[in-house]
Amino acid sequence: MELVRQLAGLSVSHLRQFRDDDSYVDRLSHRYTTTICVVFAILVTTKQYAGDPIDCWVPAQFKPSYEAYTDSYCWIANTYYIPIDQELPDDESSRRNKDILYYQWVPFILLFQAFLFYFPRIVWRTLNVKSGLDLVNLVDAAIKYEQVEQYESRDRIMSYLIVNIERYISARAQLTRHHIEKRFSFLRRFFQLFFFCSNRHYGNYLVIVYFLVKLMWLVNALAQLFLLNAFLGNDYYLFGFEVIEKLFKNQRWTENRHFPKVTYCDFKIREIGINHFYTVQCVLRINLFNEVIFIIQWFWLISISAATVYDFLLWLYHCTVPREKVHFVRRHLGIMSSFHPQEERQLARDFVLHYLKDDGVFVTRLLSVNSSDLVVTEIINQLWTRFKTINRLHSSSQGQHQISHDNNINTSTLGANLNYQNGNTSTHNIQRPRMSRIPPPLPSFLHRTTHQQLINDKRKRSSISCRTGMKDACRIIVKLGTALITRENEDGLAIGRLASTVEQVS
């Protein structure tokens, strides 16, 4: 057992210094493909500048310096390819139509390809950092959580993961705006999904950015086939099928029209006012390397394209289909005893669709791909526990508010037993109007009332309450004034003051 543990510690996954925040197929594009292109570029460059990429057959009267000049000239000025069983055209323009233009630029082509494959990675890192959630640090923490044995360290790492994810969810909920939370039509949702109208407010920012980057990798892989076809010519996008056909037919691999080894070169030498025209036959040794490199590249680009299409559809299914998202989270919740599938089925659905949303499910899946399911299970269950606590506190606050509201219904009775000279007794019962029931505001992830709406409603309620109180006060003063005025021996001055007070209040 100890031997197995030591061998696992020597694995590449433990020795690597790369920081992952994407899937394995993505790393095939931006890491391995980029590395392959750079290695090929170094190999070809070494052969070109440290070796002898071309060797031309020259007339016997040529001195060694003439021969070196011919090799250099034909390497720079391009050569042209005509099959050995065909005659050379007499027209110089017909020969130039067969020029081979690429072999001097192969290292630069390979480096440019490496940059194109790495560019979506730059876009992904730039845009996902803007979300406020550092996915690289989260993945590193999840990997360290598996490797650390001390309980205190594991607890601190898990707290770091939970706090960052929950902070992102809370910040997203607080930034929700009124026009975002409206019920959108199907057409508007379609444009949001396919024209990248995303934001942290929607809870799908990371998902949309990730799909955008995956499309960039897919388009890049397919476009490079046609880019190489434009640069190399001769229907390069069909080159792999020709190789497969020859392999199945057991044909001998000799001369290839895409990467010819034997070419021709025309040049002129001026001697004492006379121009001498020469046509020499050259061997392009560098094309031995170029042919192998671009055969490998053709199959690699096709494989990368197919893998990217499959991975894109798989992530699209996992991150956009509600049933699949709920199933993924419930599968991890079912491992722990704190989840009751029958009683909490609807609550779990609310937890996934309204609390975690697309970004939360995406982050947990990304952690599952790059670390392990056990870490993700622990994260989801802790988030689930906190969600239930918030939901329980909200339910209890609603109940307390209802009890307080019932106890605070105030019915005021004003009894005025006033004895008048005629002996009559009048009783006036004035009842305070019942205020409208105002439920407490819900958390932003449990309802669709925005923060601004709550402020406006509060102001309206305050204004209504003030107006209602003033009307009640006016009624009481008027009734008291009427009763006092009917008294026979009342001072006229007091009656006048009371009447003026009633007018001012009214």
PDB file of C-alpha atoms in Angstrom, residues 259-364:
ATOM      1  CA  PHE A 259       5.360  18.358 -50.061  1.00  0.00           C
ATOM      2  CA  PRO A 260       7.618  17.565 -53.045  1.00  0.00           C
ATOM      3  CA  LYS A 261      11.201  16.647 -52.328  1.00  0.00           C
ATOM      4  CA  VAL A 262      12.561  17.229 -55.849  1.00  0.00           C
ATOM      5  CA  THR A 263      11.941  20.688 -57.316  1.00  0.00           C
ATOM      6  CA  TYR A 264      13.384  23.013 -59.955  1.00  0.00           C
ATOM      7  CA  CYS A 265      14.892  26.452 -59.800  1.00  0.00           C
ATOM      8  CA  ASP A 266      15.557  29.022 -62.540  1.00  0.00           C
ATOM      9  CA  PHE A 267      18.116  31.789 -62.180  1.00  0.00           C
ATOM     10  CA  LYS A 268      20.316  34.046 -64.290  1.00  0.00           C
ATOM     11  CA  ILE A 269      23.989  34.900 -63.898  1.00  0.00           C
ATOM     12  CA  ARG A 270      25.491  37.921 -65.636  1.00  0.00           C
ATOM     13  CA  GLU A 271      29.061  37.489 -66.876  1.00  0.00           C
ATOM     14  CA  ILE A 272      30.805  40.226 -68.851  1.00  0.00           C
ATOM     15  CA  GLY A 273      27.566  41.771 -70.066  1.00  0.00           C
ATOM     16  CA  ILE A 274      26.031  38.416 -71.014  1.00  0.00           C
ATOM     17  CA  ASN A 275      23.150  36.878 -69.025  1.00  0.00           C
ATOM     18  CA  HIS A 276      23.382  33.115 -68.593  1.00  0.00           C
ATOM     19  CA  PHE A 277      20.121  31.347 -67.844  1.00  0.00           C
ATOM     20  CA  TYR A 278      20.252  28.155 -65.744  1.00  0.00           C
ATOM     21  CA  THR A 279      17.671  25.632 -64.648  1.00  0.00           C
ATOM     22  CA  VAL A 280      18.824  23.392 -61.816  1.00  0.00           C
ATOM     23  CA  GLN A 281      17.226  20.505 -60.003  1.00  0.00           C
ATOM     24  CA  CYS A 282      17.100  20.762 -56.200  1.00  0.00           C
ATOM     25  CA  VAL A 283      16.326  18.468 -53.293  1.00  0.00           C
ATOM     26  CA  LEU A 284      14.221  20.046 -50.529  1.00  0.00           C
ATOM     27  CA  ARG A 285      15.387  18.081 -47.515  1.00  0.00           C
ATOM     28  CA  ILE A 286      13.313  20.242 -45.210  1.00  0.00           C
ATOM     29  CA  ASN A 287      10.150  18.862 -46.794  1.00  0.00           C
ATOM     30  CA  LEU A 288      10.869  15.502 -45.178  1.00  0.00           C
ATOM     31  CA  PHE A 289      10.165  17.194 -41.841  1.00  0.00           C
ATOM     32  CA  ASN A 290       7.377  19.379 -43.177  1.00  0.00           C
ATOM     33  CA  GLU A 291       5.476  16.432 -44.600  1.00  0.00           C
ATOM     34  CA  VAL A 292       5.521  14.488 -41.339  1.00  0.00           C
ATOM     35  CA  ILE A 293       4.664  17.586 -39.306  1.00  0.00           C
ATOM     36  CA  PHE A 294       1.636  18.534 -41.375  1.00  0.00           C
ATOM     37  CA  ILE A 295       0.366  14.960 -41.625  1.00  0.00           C
ATOM     38  CA  ILE A 296       0.360  14.842 -37.820  1.00  0.00           C
ATOM     39  CA  GLN A 297      -1.266  18.259 -37.710  1.00  0.00           C
ATOM     40  CA  TRP A 298      -4.062  17.241 -40.069  1.00  0.00           C
ATOM     41  CA  PHE A 299      -5.111  14.284 -37.930  1.00  0.00           C
ATOM     42  CA  TRP A 300      -4.602  16.283 -34.738  1.00  0.00           C
ATOM     43  CA  LEU A 301      -6.812  19.143 -35.935  1.00  0.00           C
ATOM     44  CA  ILE A 302      -9.566  16.733 -36.970  1.00  0.00           C
ATOM     45  CA  SER A 303      -9.370  14.983 -33.590  1.00  0.00           C
ATOM     46  CA  ILE A 304      -9.406  18.261 -31.684  1.00  0.00           C
ATOM     47  CA  SER A 305     -12.425  19.465 -33.670  1.00  0.00           C
ATOM     48  CA  ALA A 306     -14.391  16.283 -32.990  1.00  0.00           C
ATOM     49  CA  ALA A 307     -13.476  16.294 -29.287  1.00  0.00           C
ATOM     50  CA  THR A 308     -14.410  19.966 -28.944  1.00  0.00           C
ATOM     51  CA  VAL A 309     -17.807  19.430 -30.598  1.00  0.00           C
ATOM     52  CA  TYR A 310     -18.549  16.513 -28.271  1.00  0.00           C
ATOM     53  CA  ASP A 311     -17.376  18.392 -25.177  1.00  0.00           C
ATOM     54  CA  PHE A 312     -19.336  21.509 -26.142  1.00  0.00           C
ATOM     55  CA  LEU A 313     -22.588  19.568 -26.541  1.00  0.00           C
ATOM     56  CA  LEU A 314     -21.947  17.676 -23.299  1.00  0.00           C
ATOM     57  CA  TRP A 315     -21.392  20.850 -21.263  1.00  0.00           C
ATOM     58  CA  LEU A 316     -24.341  22.524 -22.976  1.00  0.00           C
ATOM     59  CA  TYR A 317     -26.567  19.644 -21.863  1.00  0.00           C
ATOM     60  CA  HIS A 318     -25.201  19.604 -18.320  1.00  0.00           C
ATOM     61  CA  CYS A 319     -25.406  23.367 -17.751  1.00  0.00           C
ATOM     62  CA  THR A 320     -28.650  24.363 -19.485  1.00  0.00           C
ATOM     63  CA  VAL A 321     -31.112  21.469 -19.025  1.00  0.00           C
ATOM     64  CA  PRO A 322     -32.869  22.013 -15.644  1.00  0.00           C
ATOM     65  CA  ARG A 323     -33.556  18.320 -15.094  1.00  0.00           C
ATOM     66  CA  GLU A 324     -29.885  17.434 -15.540  1.00  0.00           C
ATOM     67  CA  LYS A 325     -28.747  20.227 -13.212  1.00  0.00           C
ATOM     68  CA  VAL A 326     -31.157  19.107 -10.494  1.00  0.00           C
ATOM     69  CA  HIS A 327     -30.121  15.476 -10.965  1.00  0.00           C
ATOM     70  CA  PHE A 328     -26.431  16.352 -10.603  1.00  0.00           C
ATOM     71  CA  VAL A 329     -26.945  18.248  -7.344  1.00  0.00           C
ATOM     72  CA  ARG A 330     -29.384  15.712  -5.877  1.00  0.00           C
ATOM     73  CA  ARG A 331     -26.946  12.910  -6.651  1.00  0.00           C
ATOM     74  CA  HIS A 332     -24.351  14.625  -4.458  1.00  0.00           C
ATOM     75  CA  LEU A 333     -26.927  15.489  -1.801  1.00  0.00           C
ATOM     76  CA  GLY A 334     -28.054  11.882  -1.647  1.00  0.00           C
ATOM     77  CA  ILE A 335     -24.639  10.787  -0.393  1.00  0.00           C
ATOM     78  CA  MET A 336     -25.129  12.716   2.866  1.00  0.00           C
ATOM     79  CA  SER A 337     -27.781  11.920   5.475  1.00  0.00           C
ATOM     80  CA  SER A 338     -28.981  15.533   5.689  1.00  0.00           C
ATOM     81  CA  PHE A 339     -31.023  15.220   2.483  1.00  0.00           C
ATOM     82  CA  HIS A 340     -34.479  13.616   2.391  1.00  0.00           C
ATOM     83  CA  PRO A 341     -35.427  13.040  -1.264  1.00  0.00           C
ATOM     84  CA  GLN A 342     -39.163  12.618  -0.702  1.00  0.00           C
ATOM     85  CA  GLU A 343     -39.821  15.533   1.664  1.00  0.00           C
ATOM     86  CA  GLU A 344     -37.316  17.974   0.159  1.00  0.00           C
ATOM     87  CA  ARG A 345     -37.756  17.340  -3.548  1.00  0.00           C
ATOM     88  CA  GLN A 346     -39.215  20.776  -4.340  1.00  0.00           C
ATOM     89  CA  LEU A 347     -36.828  22.526  -1.953  1.00  0.00           C
ATOM     90  CA  ALA A 348     -33.868  20.910  -3.716  1.00  0.00           C
ATOM     91  CA  ARG A 349     -35.193  22.101  -7.057  1.00  0.00           C
ATOM     92  CA  ASP A 350     -35.445  25.663  -5.703  1.00  0.00           C
ATOM     93  CA  PHE A 351     -31.921  25.314  -4.335  1.00  0.00           C
ATOM     94  CA  VAL A 352     -30.564  24.453  -7.794  1.00  0.00           C
ATOM     95  CA  LEU A 353     -32.633  26.727 -10.032  1.00  0.00           C
ATOM     96  CA  HIS A 354     -33.020  29.816  -7.837  1.00  0.00           C
ATOM     97  CA  TYR A 355     -30.027  29.738  -5.477  1.00  0.00           C
ATOM     98  CA  LEU A 356     -27.119  28.110  -7.319  1.00  0.00           C
ATOM     99  CA  LYS A 357     -28.462  28.866 -10.802  1.00  0.00           C
ATOM    100  CA  ASP A 358     -26.397  28.097 -13.903  1.00  0.00           C
ATOM    101  CA  ASP A 359     -23.132  29.556 -12.619  1.00  0.00           C
ATOM    102  CA  GLY A 360     -23.281  27.721  -9.301  1.00  0.00           C
ATOM    103  CA  VAL A 361     -23.879  24.365 -10.979  1.00  0.00           C
ATOM    104  CA  PHE A 362     -21.147  25.137 -13.521  1.00  0.00           C
ATOM    105  CA  VAL A 363     -18.588  25.903 -10.789  1.00  0.00           C
ATOM    106  CA  THR A 364     -19.352  22.679  -8.924  1.00  0.00           C
TER     107      THR A 364
END
